[in-house]
């Protein structure tokens, strides 16, 4: 994950301005229609002009798609309480798993189990504000286009001016499958009636449509890339048409962005930075480490308990990669490009970040920052996150410790595009921060820094200094020898390679640190690093 001080400040400023404005447009019924002709066969009107946001892979069992307003997304209810306006389209699929998977062409849900009905979804953690405290204030059966449905109204148990109201219509497609459309709005009775009227108008537009085969939704070959492409096409077929798939030799790019020139530049840059990853982390090294790890297990002295634990961890890593060859996985990398920061945050991007790699969902998520930070920020983030994706696949579903993982990601962020090729430079986001920390002696001693847990690395008061220190340490270890750094010790030449080799062979981060820095004089290393950083 790439954390930036500028992005954090920006996100907090946006929230503050939005809360101050407190202006939210009443949703309008226009010509915008969500249509699913690929899976369940239905259509319904959605708020006019709102942005379509795909479900994150973790949500893929229940949420089909959601919509959020363009521009101002919050409505100030009172005090410091905001309403984040959303329209959800959900499915509650109670068919047997095999039947449901077959209907979807074999795609498997990731993350939480699908909710069996609306009430179960409401009570899930983080589904909607109010969750388990919501109370039904109205319920009514109705029929639309010969489809039986039930509408519900809920309100949070707050004083009227701070309450959030929800309107939901649940449609009975068949005995085992329901579809729902859910809206939220101000729960204050003085405002609710106006919002509810619009919600009901959209809910009454629900209708069945014929389903048809998804173009490209069936793999035409037997390779993993063929299967991933077909799966992505099936997923896109349920997103209403805004999101499209673009390909490069190693990546699948999914985006609703309309700027074709930007997308083409992103594709070109992805392939060029991938070439650099392959130079620095060649396939031959990955194979060498895997063979060494297998040989190590044949002559180990572990206790039965330690061996069982290690085998369980390896089985988990293998399962995450589905037993596929790492090189093949690295040629099927999925990149989701959000068109701007608003869409990124609506999708689920953490505030204060510029992108992230979700290894469980196998998805890299970034956004076009042209409007604020400039495209250069997007490319820095892409290089950083694509490294996380590459190293995870290529070395057997491993995630190095943050000093190595985030530091190396930032190292690649320093590559600058010049005449259609990358040239290594210092990553300017980090230089000033670490030089200040070195000057003021507010950095973490290196012998402690390389053992920070992820939680410690992300500690709010230190996270930006930690990122800068991680970048500077990796930059020092990768460039110090060639630059004739003052006090360079040849014993440091192999620190990074030893760390990754031991980690890839054993999966144990503590052992990797022990072996990588074995015999290192920490005072000597830190003095040389400080001098180089200054």
Short mmCIF file of C-alpha atoms in Angstrom, two decimals:
data_model
loop_
_atom_site.label_atom_id
_atom_site.label_comp_id
_atom_site.label_asym_id
_atom_site.label_seq_id
_atom_site.Cartn_x
_atom_site.Cartn_y
_atom_site.Cartn_z
CA UNK A 1 0.00 0.00 0.00
CA UNK A 2 1.34 3.42 -0.88
CA UNK A 3 0.77 5.99 1.87
CA UNK A 4 1.34 9.66 1.10
CA UNK A 5 1.22 12.68 3.35
CA UNK A 6 -0.29 14.73 0.52
CA UNK A 7 -3.08 12.22 -0.09
CA UNK A 8 -3.90 12.04 3.61
CA UNK A 9 -4.11 15.84 3.86
CA UNK A 10 -6.20 15.96 0.68
CA UNK A 11 -8.71 13.37 1.88
CA UNK A 12 -9.19 15.10 5.23
CA UNK A 13 -9.62 18.46 3.46
CA UNK A 14 -12.24 17.02 1.12
CA UNK A 15 -14.16 15.58 4.07
CA UNK A 16 -14.03 18.89 5.92
CA UNK A 17 -15.21 20.89 2.92
CA UNK A 18 -18.01 18.46 2.20
CA UNK A 19 -19.21 18.56 5.79
CA UNK A 20 -19.12 22.35 5.71
CA UNK A 21 -21.17 22.52 2.52
CA UNK A 22 -23.67 19.91 3.72
CA UNK A 23 -25.30 20.01 0.28
CA UNK A 24 -26.61 16.78 -1.23
CA UNK A 25 -28.74 16.57 -4.30
CA UNK A 26 -31.97 14.64 -4.08
CA UNK A 27 -31.58 11.62 -6.41
CA UNK A 28 -33.37 12.02 -9.73
CA UNK A 29 -35.16 9.47 -11.84
CA UNK A 30 -33.82 9.79 -15.34
CA UNK A 31 -32.76 7.47 -18.15
CA UNK A 32 -30.00 5.57 -16.31
CA UNK A 33 -30.84 1.88 -16.05
CA UNK A 34 -28.90 -1.01 -14.58
CA UNK A 35 -29.34 -4.12 -16.74
CA UNK A 36 -28.19 -7.66 -16.00
CA UNK A 37 -28.66 -9.76 -19.11
CA UNK A 38 -25.72 -12.03 -18.27
CA UNK A 39 -26.74 -13.76 -15.05
CA UNK A 40 -30.12 -13.22 -13.39
CA UNK A 41 -31.96 -11.34 -16.13
CA UNK A 42 -33.43 -8.07 -14.83
CA UNK A 43 -33.26 -4.30 -15.16
CA UNK A 44 -34.11 -1.36 -12.90
CA UNK A 45 -33.63 2.40 -12.99
CA UNK A 46 -30.89 3.89 -10.83
CA UNK A 47 -30.21 7.49 -9.75
CA UNK A 48 -29.56 9.62 -12.80
CA UNK A 49 -25.93 10.56 -13.36
CA UNK A 50 -24.51 8.63 -10.41
CA UNK A 51 -21.22 6.71 -10.68
CA UNK A 52 -21.27 2.92 -10.88
CA UNK A 53 -18.94 1.26 -8.37
CA UNK A 54 -18.15 -2.47 -8.67
CA UNK A 55 -18.15 -4.63 -5.56
CA UNK A 56 -14.77 -5.39 -4.09
CA UNK A 57 -13.95 -9.10 -4.56
CA UNK A 58 -14.61 -9.68 -0.86
CA UNK A 59 -18.20 -8.48 -1.37
CA UNK A 60 -18.81 -10.43 -4.55
CA UNK A 61 -21.31 -12.84 -3.03
CA UNK A 62 -24.07 -10.29 -2.28
CA UNK A 63 -23.39 -6.86 -3.80
CA UNK A 64 -23.88 -6.80 -7.56
CA UNK A 65 -23.06 -3.11 -7.97
CA UNK A 66 -23.52 0.15 -6.11
CA UNK A 67 -24.02 3.75 -7.21
CA UNK A 68 -22.78 6.96 -5.56
CA UNK A 69 -23.32 10.62 -6.54
CA UNK A 70 -20.79 12.38 -8.68
CA UNK A 71 -19.21 15.33 -6.87
CA UNK A 72 -20.54 15.87 -3.36
CA UNK A 73 -21.32 12.49 -1.84
CA UNK A 74 -22.01 13.50 1.76
CA UNK A 75 -24.95 15.19 3.37
CA UNK A 76 -24.41 16.83 6.75
CA UNK A 77 -27.16 15.65 9.08
CA UNK A 78 -26.04 17.60 12.13
CA UNK A 79 -23.10 17.88 14.47
CA UNK A 80 -20.31 15.83 12.90
CA UNK A 81 -22.59 13.14 11.44
CA UNK A 82 -22.60 12.71 7.67
CA UNK A 83 -24.77 10.63 5.38
CA UNK A 84 -22.80 9.00 2.55
CA UNK A 85 -25.46 8.55 -0.13
CA UNK A 86 -25.51 5.16 -1.83
CA UNK A 87 -27.73 2.95 -3.94
CA UNK A 88 -27.00 -0.79 -3.68
CA UNK A 89 -28.18 -3.57 -5.97
CA UNK A 90 -27.97 -6.91 -4.21
CA UNK A 91 -28.64 -10.56 -4.84
CA UNK A 92 -29.52 -13.26 -2.33
CA UNK A 93 -28.67 -16.55 -3.99
CA UNK A 94 -29.71 -19.57 -1.92
CA UNK A 95 -29.08 -22.14 -4.63
CA UNK A 96 -26.66 -24.91 -3.87
CA UNK A 97 -23.10 -23.76 -4.39
CA UNK A 98 -22.45 -26.06 -7.37
CA UNK A 99 -25.58 -24.83 -9.14
CA UNK A 100 -24.79 -21.20 -8.47
CA UNK A 101 -21.18 -21.59 -9.64
CA UNK A 102 -22.31 -23.28 -12.83
CA UNK A 103 -24.74 -20.47 -13.52
CA UNK A 104 -21.90 -17.99 -13.21
CA UNK A 105 -19.61 -19.97 -15.48
CA UNK A 106 -17.49 -21.35 -12.67
CA UNK A 107 -16.52 -18.09 -10.95
CA UNK A 108 -16.00 -18.48 -7.21
CA UNK A 109 -16.85 -15.88 -4.61
CA UNK A 110 -14.01 -14.51 -2.47
CA UNK A 111 -14.26 -13.30 1.09
CA UNK A 112 -17.35 -13.35 3.26
CA UNK A 113 -20.18 -15.78 2.58
CA UNK A 114 -23.10 -14.40 0.55
CA UNK A 115 -26.01 -13.21 2.70
CA UNK A 116 -29.12 -15.39 2.47
CA UNK A 117 -31.56 -12.46 2.61
CA UNK A 118 -31.86 -8.71 3.20
CA UNK A 119 -32.06 -8.98 6.98
CA UNK A 120 -28.85 -11.03 7.11
CA UNK A 121 -27.03 -8.53 4.91
CA UNK A 122 -28.13 -5.57 7.03
CA UNK A 123 -26.74 -7.21 10.16
CA UNK A 124 -23.34 -8.03 8.63
CA UNK A 125 -20.48 -5.90 9.99
CA UNK A 126 -19.76 -2.83 7.86
CA UNK A 127 -22.66 -3.41 5.44
CA UNK A 128 -24.61 -0.24 6.24
CA UNK A 129 -24.60 2.30 9.04
CA UNK A 130 -26.90 1.29 11.84
CA UNK A 131 -26.70 -2.40 11.03
CA UNK A 132 -28.12 -4.47 13.87
CA UNK A 133 -29.86 -1.44 15.43
CA UNK A 134 -32.10 -0.75 12.42
CA UNK A 135 -35.81 -1.12 12.95
CA UNK A 136 -38.47 -1.79 10.31
CA UNK A 137 -40.90 1.14 10.37
CA UNK A 138 -42.90 0.05 7.35
CA UNK A 139 -43.30 -3.08 5.25
CA UNK A 140 -45.55 -3.67 2.25
CA UNK A 141 -45.95 -6.31 -0.47
CA UNK A 142 -46.43 -5.20 -4.08
CA UNK A 143 -46.20 -6.57 -7.60
CA UNK A 144 -44.26 -5.11 -10.52
CA UNK A 145 -44.26 -6.63 -13.99
CA UNK A 146 -45.84 -9.80 -12.52
CA UNK A 147 -42.92 -10.14 -10.07
CA UNK A 148 -43.76 -10.41 -6.37
CA UNK A 149 -41.86 -7.94 -4.23
CA UNK A 150 -41.72 -6.48 -0.72
CA UNK A 151 -40.65 -2.99 0.24
CA UNK A 152 -39.14 -2.10 3.60
CA UNK A 153 -38.37 1.15 5.37
CA UNK A 154 -35.81 1.34 8.18
CA UNK A 155 -34.48 4.14 10.34
CA UNK A 156 -31.54 4.35 12.72
CA UNK A 157 -32.47 4.91 16.40
CA UNK A 158 -31.13 8.48 16.50
CA UNK A 159 -32.94 11.72 17.16
CA UNK A 160 -34.84 12.66 13.95
CA UNK A 161 -32.36 15.20 12.59
CA UNK A 162 -29.45 12.73 12.93
CA UNK A 163 -31.32 9.63 11.76
CA UNK A 164 -30.52 7.76 8.54
CA UNK A 165 -33.38 6.16 6.67
CA UNK A 166 -33.22 3.18 4.30
CA UNK A 167 -35.64 2.10 1.60
CA UNK A 168 -35.36 -1.42 0.19
CA UNK A 169 -37.36 -3.34 -2.40
CA UNK A 170 -36.80 -7.10 -2.57
CA UNK A 171 -37.91 -8.93 -5.72
CA UNK A 172 -38.64 -12.67 -5.74
CA UNK A 173 -37.08 -13.91 -8.99
CA UNK A 174 -37.64 -17.54 -8.03
CA UNK A 175 -37.79 -19.72 -4.92
CA UNK A 176 -34.02 -19.53 -4.33
CA UNK A 177 -32.97 -16.15 -5.74
CA UNK A 178 -34.02 -12.64 -4.66
CA UNK A 179 -32.76 -9.31 -5.98
CA UNK A 180 -32.92 -6.08 -3.98
CA UNK A 181 -32.39 -2.38 -4.56
CA UNK A 182 -31.52 -0.37 -1.44
CA UNK A 183 -31.23 3.40 -0.96
CA UNK A 184 -30.31 5.56 2.01
CA UNK A 185 -31.38 9.11 2.80
CA UNK A 186 -32.04 11.53 5.66
CA UNK A 187 -34.26 9.79 8.23
CA UNK A 188 -35.82 12.99 9.49
CA UNK A 189 -39.58 12.62 8.76
CA UNK A 190 -39.64 16.19 7.46
CA UNK A 191 -37.23 15.18 4.67
CA UNK A 192 -37.81 11.44 4.29
CA UNK A 193 -41.10 11.59 2.37
CA UNK A 194 -39.51 13.51 -0.50
CA UNK A 195 -36.62 11.04 -0.77
CA UNK A 196 -38.84 7.99 -0.34
CA UNK A 197 -41.02 9.11 -3.27
CA UNK A 198 -38.00 9.06 -5.60
CA UNK A 199 -36.83 5.69 -4.25
CA UNK A 200 -40.24 4.15 -4.89
CA UNK A 201 -40.35 5.52 -8.43
CA UNK A 202 -37.10 3.73 -9.27
CA UNK A 203 -38.12 0.55 -7.43
CA UNK A 204 -41.31 0.34 -9.56
CA UNK A 205 -39.27 0.20 -12.79
CA UNK A 206 -37.94 -3.31 -12.05
CA UNK A 207 -38.53 -5.78 -14.89
CA UNK A 208 -37.25 -9.10 -16.21
CA UNK A 209 -35.03 -9.27 -19.31
CA UNK A 210 -33.82 -12.18 -21.37
CA UNK A 211 -30.34 -13.46 -20.56
CA UNK A 212 -27.73 -14.06 -23.24
CA UNK A 213 -24.29 -15.57 -23.42
CA UNK A 214 -21.50 -13.24 -22.32
CA UNK A 215 -19.14 -12.35 -25.16
CA UNK A 216 -15.74 -13.72 -24.15
CA UNK A 217 -17.18 -15.28 -21.01
CA UNK A 218 -16.10 -18.79 -21.96
CA UNK A 219 -12.38 -19.60 -22.08
CA UNK A 220 -11.30 -20.43 -25.63
CA UNK A 221 -8.02 -21.97 -24.49
CA UNK A 222 -6.66 -23.97 -21.59
CA UNK A 223 -4.09 -21.53 -20.17
CA UNK A 224 -4.57 -19.71 -16.89
CA UNK A 225 -4.64 -16.44 -18.82
CA UNK A 226 -7.55 -17.73 -20.93
CA UNK A 227 -9.45 -18.62 -17.76
CA UNK A 228 -8.73 -15.32 -16.01
CA UNK A 229 -9.80 -13.36 -19.09
CA UNK A 230 -13.09 -15.27 -19.28
CA UNK A 231 -13.73 -14.76 -15.56
CA UNK A 232 -13.13 -11.01 -15.85
CA UNK A 233 -15.47 -10.78 -18.84
CA UNK A 234 -18.21 -12.53 -16.87
CA UNK A 235 -17.68 -10.15 -13.96
CA UNK A 236 -17.79 -7.11 -16.24
CA UNK A 237 -21.03 -8.29 -17.82
CA UNK A 238 -22.86 -7.61 -14.53
CA UNK A 239 -21.49 -4.06 -14.08
CA UNK A 240 -23.76 -2.22 -16.46
CA UNK A 241 -21.29 -1.48 -19.27
CA UNK A 242 -19.21 1.39 -17.80
CA UNK A 243 -16.29 -0.86 -16.83
CA UNK A 244 -14.18 -2.40 -19.61
CA UNK A 245 -11.22 -4.75 -19.96
CA UNK A 246 -7.90 -3.87 -21.63
CA UNK A 247 -4.95 -6.24 -22.02
CA UNK A 248 -1.16 -6.20 -22.15
CA UNK A 249 1.09 -9.29 -22.28
CA UNK A 250 1.25 -9.44 -18.45
CA UNK A 251 -1.77 -7.44 -17.22
CA UNK A 252 -5.54 -7.20 -17.37
CA UNK A 253 -6.57 -3.57 -16.85
CA UNK A 254 -10.16 -2.99 -15.67
CA UNK A 255 -11.43 0.57 -15.76
CA UNK A 256 -14.38 2.88 -16.38
CA UNK A 257 -11.97 5.62 -17.49
CA UNK A 258 -12.88 7.26 -20.80
CA UNK A 259 -9.43 8.70 -21.60
CA UNK A 260 -8.03 6.18 -24.09
CA UNK A 261 -4.66 7.96 -24.33
CA UNK A 262 -4.21 7.69 -20.56
CA UNK A 263 -5.10 4.00 -20.64
CA UNK A 264 -2.62 3.34 -23.47
CA UNK A 265 0.15 5.12 -21.56
CA UNK A 266 -0.64 3.08 -18.45
CA UNK A 267 -0.44 -0.15 -20.46
CA UNK A 268 2.92 0.80 -21.91
CA UNK A 269 4.35 1.84 -18.54
CA UNK A 270 3.13 -1.36 -16.89
CA UNK A 271 5.01 -3.51 -19.36
CA UNK A 272 8.20 -1.45 -19.11
CA UNK A 273 8.29 -1.55 -15.30
CA UNK A 274 7.52 -5.27 -15.46
CA UNK A 275 10.67 -5.72 -17.54
CA UNK A 276 12.67 -4.06 -14.76
CA UNK A 277 11.11 -6.33 -12.12
CA UNK A 278 12.08 -9.34 -14.24
CA UNK A 279 15.67 -8.07 -14.51
CA UNK A 280 15.96 -7.59 -10.76
CA UNK A 281 13.96 -10.69 -9.80
CA UNK A 282 14.49 -13.21 -12.65
CA UNK A 283 12.53 -16.40 -13.02
CA UNK A 284 15.72 -18.43 -12.64
CA UNK A 285 16.22 -17.04 -9.14
CA UNK A 286 12.67 -17.89 -8.12
CA UNK A 287 13.14 -21.47 -9.36
CA UNK A 288 16.50 -21.72 -7.59
CA UNK A 289 14.94 -20.62 -4.30
CA UNK A 290 12.05 -23.06 -4.63
CA UNK A 291 14.40 -26.00 -5.27
CA UNK A 292 16.64 -24.96 -2.37
CA UNK A 293 13.58 -24.75 -0.13
CA UNK A 294 12.45 -28.24 -1.14
CA UNK A 295 15.93 -29.64 -0.51
CA UNK A 296 16.07 -27.93 2.88
CA UNK A 297 12.94 -29.76 3.99
CA UNK A 298 14.49 -33.17 3.24
CA UNK A 299 17.27 -32.68 5.79
CA UNK A 300 15.65 -30.45 8.36
CA UNK A 301 15.84 -30.90 12.12
CA UNK A 302 12.47 -29.39 12.95
CA UNK A 303 10.23 -30.89 15.60
CA UNK A 304 7.04 -32.59 14.37
CA UNK A 305 5.04 -29.60 15.62
CA UNK A 306 7.27 -27.09 13.79
CA UNK A 307 7.17 -29.20 10.64
CA UNK A 308 3.36 -29.41 10.77
CA UNK A 309 3.09 -25.65 11.22
CA UNK A 310 5.48 -24.95 8.35
CA UNK A 311 3.64 -27.37 6.06
CA UNK A 312 0.32 -25.74 6.94
CA UNK A 313 1.74 -22.31 6.10
CA UNK A 314 3.14 -23.59 2.80
CA UNK A 315 -0.17 -25.23 1.94
CA UNK A 316 -1.91 -21.93 2.56
CA UNK A 317 0.51 -20.07 0.28
CA UNK A 318 0.11 -22.72 -2.42
CA UNK A 319 -3.67 -22.51 -2.10
CA UNK A 320 -3.57 -18.73 -2.51
CA UNK A 321 -1.80 -19.27 -5.82
CA UNK A 322 -4.14 -22.11 -6.79
CA UNK A 323 -1.22 -24.39 -7.54
CA UNK A 324 -0.36 -22.32 -10.63
CA UNK A 325 3.17 -21.63 -11.75
CA UNK A 326 4.31 -18.22 -10.44
CA UNK A 327 5.48 -17.09 -13.89
CA UNK A 328 2.05 -17.89 -15.28
CA UNK A 329 0.38 -16.01 -12.44
CA UNK A 330 2.61 -13.00 -13.11
CA UNK A 331 1.25 -12.89 -16.66
CA UNK A 332 -2.35 -12.65 -15.39
CA UNK A 333 -2.03 -9.65 -13.08
CA UNK A 334 -5.24 -7.66 -12.61
CA UNK A 335 -5.04 -3.85 -12.33
CA UNK A 336 -8.17 -1.85 -11.49
CA UNK A 337 -7.82 1.78 -12.57
CA UNK A 338 -10.33 4.14 -10.94
CA UNK A 339 -10.92 7.30 -12.94
CA UNK A 340 -10.27 9.62 -9.98
CA UNK A 341 -9.77 9.72 -6.22
CA UNK A 342 -13.52 9.89 -5.55
CA UNK A 343 -14.15 6.65 -7.39
CA UNK A 344 -11.14 5.04 -5.66
CA UNK A 345 -12.45 5.90 -2.20
CA UNK A 346 -15.98 4.84 -3.13
CA UNK A 347 -14.62 1.50 -4.30
CA UNK A 348 -12.93 0.99 -0.93
CA UNK A 349 -9.51 2.60 -1.22
CA UNK A 350 -8.28 3.58 2.28
CA UNK A 351 -8.19 7.31 2.99
CA UNK A 352 -4.67 8.71 2.89
CA UNK A 353 -3.46 6.16 0.34
CA UNK A 354 -2.81 6.42 -3.37
CA UNK A 355 -3.23 2.71 -4.19
CA UNK A 356 -3.05 -0.80 -2.77
CA UNK A 357 -2.41 -4.43 -3.67
CA UNK A 358 -5.03 -6.88 -2.39
CA UNK A 359 -3.30 -10.26 -2.42
CA UNK A 360 -6.40 -12.16 -1.35
CA UNK A 361 -8.41 -10.75 -4.25
CA UNK A 362 -5.37 -10.69 -6.55
CA UNK A 363 -6.09 -7.14 -7.56
CA UNK A 364 -3.98 -3.98 -7.75
CA UNK A 365 -6.06 -0.79 -7.33
CA UNK A 366 -4.92 2.71 -8.31
CA UNK A 367 -6.54 5.91 -9.62
CA UNK A 368 -5.84 8.67 -12.14
CA UNK A 369 -4.63 11.59 -10.03
CA UNK A 370 -4.47 14.05 -12.94
CA UNK A 371 -6.97 16.42 -11.29
CA UNK A 372 -4.95 17.02 -8.12
CA UNK A 373 -1.44 15.60 -7.77
CA UNK A 374 -0.87 15.08 -11.47
CA UNK A 375 -0.31 11.98 -13.56
CA UNK A 376 3.22 11.61 -12.16
CA UNK A 377 1.70 10.61 -8.81
CA UNK A 378 -0.34 7.91 -10.53
CA UNK A 379 2.77 6.43 -12.16
CA UNK A 380 4.71 6.45 -8.87
CA UNK A 381 1.87 4.57 -7.21
CA UNK A 382 1.54 2.12 -10.08
CA UNK A 383 5.24 1.21 -9.96
CA UNK A 384 5.08 0.73 -6.20
CA UNK A 385 1.95 -1.44 -6.10
CA UNK A 386 2.86 -3.47 -9.18
CA UNK A 387 6.04 -4.52 -7.37
CA UNK A 388 3.98 -5.90 -4.48
CA UNK A 389 1.90 -7.82 -7.01
CA UNK A 390 4.94 -9.16 -8.86
CA UNK A 391 6.90 -10.28 -5.81
CA UNK A 392 3.84 -11.95 -4.28
CA UNK A 393 3.23 -14.08 -7.35
CA UNK A 394 6.79 -14.80 -8.35
CA UNK A 395 8.12 -16.02 -5.03
CA UNK A 396 5.24 -18.22 -3.98
CA UNK A 397 2.58 -16.04 -2.34
CA UNK A 398 4.99 -14.37 0.06
CA UNK A 399 4.79 -10.85 1.44
CA UNK A 400 8.14 -9.59 2.79
CA UNK A 401 8.30 -7.44 5.91
CA UNK A 402 7.32 -3.81 5.45
CA UNK A 403 10.87 -2.39 5.49
CA UNK A 404 11.67 -4.56 2.46
CA UNK A 405 8.25 -4.63 0.77
CA UNK A 406 7.30 -0.96 1.11
CA UNK A 407 10.89 0.24 0.79
CA UNK A 408 11.40 -1.67 -2.46
CA UNK A 409 8.01 -0.55 -3.77
CA UNK A 410 9.13 3.04 -3.20
CA UNK A 411 12.48 2.24 -4.84
CA UNK A 412 10.61 1.44 -8.06
CA UNK A 413 8.48 4.56 -7.61
CA UNK A 414 11.72 6.45 -8.16
CA UNK A 415 11.96 5.22 -11.75
CA UNK A 416 11.23 8.18 -14.02
CA UNK A 417 9.85 7.92 -17.57
CA UNK A 418 12.19 9.46 -20.13
CA UNK A 419 11.79 8.96 -23.88
CA UNK A 420 9.60 5.85 -23.45
CA UNK A 421 11.92 4.14 -20.98
CA UNK A 422 12.49 4.16 -17.23
CA UNK A 423 15.53 5.74 -15.54
CA UNK A 424 16.24 5.27 -11.82
CA UNK A 425 16.18 8.41 -9.70
CA UNK A 426 15.59 9.18 -6.04
CA UNK A 427 11.91 9.01 -5.06
CA UNK A 428 11.21 12.66 -4.29
CA UNK A 429 8.19 11.91 -2.06
CA UNK A 430 10.56 10.48 0.54
CA UNK A 431 13.84 12.42 0.29
CA UNK A 432 12.91 15.48 2.36
CA UNK A 433 11.14 13.45 5.03
CA UNK A 434 14.04 11.09 5.72
CA UNK A 435 16.65 13.84 5.57
CA UNK A 436 14.70 15.74 8.21
CA UNK A 437 14.38 12.59 10.35
CA UNK A 438 18.13 11.96 10.06
CA UNK A 439 18.92 15.57 10.94
CA UNK A 440 16.59 15.52 13.96
CA UNK A 441 17.46 11.92 14.90
CA UNK A 442 13.78 10.91 14.86
CA UNK A 443 14.27 7.81 12.72
CA UNK A 444 14.12 4.28 14.14
CA UNK A 445 17.52 2.62 14.74
CA UNK A 446 18.14 0.23 11.85
CA UNK A 447 18.53 -2.86 14.05
CA UNK A 448 14.98 -2.21 15.34
CA UNK A 449 13.59 -0.88 12.08
CA UNK A 450 14.10 -4.11 10.11
CA UNK A 451 12.05 -6.01 12.70
CA UNK A 452 9.04 -3.70 12.81
CA UNK A 453 5.75 -5.51 12.37
CA UNK A 454 3.32 -4.22 9.78
CA UNK A 455 1.20 -2.74 12.57
CA UNK A 456 4.23 -0.91 13.98
CA UNK A 457 5.28 0.26 10.52
CA UNK A 458 1.84 1.79 9.95
CA UNK A 459 1.62 3.42 13.40
CA UNK A 460 -0.05 6.77 12.53
CA UNK A 461 2.48 9.06 14.18
CA UNK A 462 5.42 7.32 12.45
CA UNK A 463 4.06 5.93 9.19
CA UNK A 464 5.39 8.64 6.86
CA UNK A 465 8.84 8.61 8.44
CA UNK A 466 8.83 4.79 8.30
CA UNK A 467 7.99 4.82 4.59
CA UNK A 468 10.76 7.32 3.96
CA UNK A 469 13.24 5.31 6.03
CA UNK A 470 12.27 2.10 4.23
CA UNK A 471 12.86 3.75 0.86
CA UNK A 472 16.20 5.22 1.93
CA UNK A 473 17.50 1.93 3.36
CA UNK A 474 16.64 0.01 0.19
CA UNK A 475 18.06 2.81 -1.96
CA UNK A 476 21.27 2.72 0.07
CA UNK A 477 21.65 -1.07 -0.12
CA UNK A 478 20.92 -1.11 -3.87
CA UNK A 479 22.97 1.88 -4.99
CA UNK A 480 25.53 2.53 -2.24
CA UNK A 481 28.26 0.23 -3.56
CA UNK A 482 28.04 1.53 -7.14
CA UNK A 483 28.02 5.13 -5.86
CA UNK A 484 31.11 4.52 -3.71
CA UNK A 485 29.19 5.38 -0.54
CA UNK A 486 31.46 6.49 2.27
CA UNK A 487 32.15 3.58 4.64
CA UNK A 488 30.60 0.93 2.39
CA UNK A 489 31.33 -2.60 3.63
CA UNK A 490 31.37 -5.38 0.97
CA UNK A 491 29.63 -7.62 3.52
CA UNK A 492 26.48 -5.62 2.85
CA UNK A 493 26.43 -6.57 -0.85
CA UNK A 494 24.28 -9.66 -0.22
CA UNK A 495 21.86 -8.40 2.47
CA UNK A 496 18.85 -8.00 0.18
CA UNK A 497 19.40 -11.16 -1.83
CA UNK A 498 19.93 -13.25 1.32
CA UNK A 499 16.78 -11.85 2.90
CA UNK A 500 14.59 -12.74 -0.07
CA UNK A 501 16.24 -16.14 -0.61
CA UNK A 502 15.70 -17.26 2.98
CA UNK A 503 12.16 -15.87 3.03
CA UNK A 504 11.30 -17.63 -0.24
CA UNK A 505 12.77 -20.91 1.00
CA UNK A 506 11.28 -20.91 4.49
CA UNK A 507 8.44 -18.37 4.60
CA UNK A 508 9.87 -17.13 7.94
CA UNK A 509 10.51 -13.38 8.17
CA UNK A 510 12.51 -13.51 11.41
CA UNK A 511 14.85 -16.13 9.99
CA UNK A 512 15.24 -14.06 6.83
CA UNK A 513 16.30 -10.99 8.86
CA UNK A 514 18.65 -13.06 11.03
CA UNK A 515 20.46 -14.52 8.01
CA UNK A 516 20.49 -11.31 5.96
CA UNK A 517 22.09 -9.21 8.70
CA UNK A 518 24.20 -11.96 10.29
CA UNK A 519 27.51 -10.50 11.50
CA UNK A 520 26.54 -6.94 10.52
CA UNK A 521 27.90 -4.19 12.76
CA UNK A 522 24.74 -2.14 13.21
CA UNK A 523 26.57 1.02 14.28
CA UNK A 524 28.78 0.84 11.18
CA UNK A 525 25.81 0.21 8.87
CA UNK A 526 23.75 2.99 10.39
CA UNK A 527 26.60 5.51 10.23
CA UNK A 528 27.15 4.79 6.52
CA UNK A 529 23.42 4.93 5.79
CA UNK A 530 23.07 8.26 7.64
CA UNK A 531 25.98 9.77 5.73
CA UNK A 532 24.56 8.57 2.39
CA UNK A 533 21.09 9.84 3.24
CA UNK A 534 22.36 13.29 4.18
#
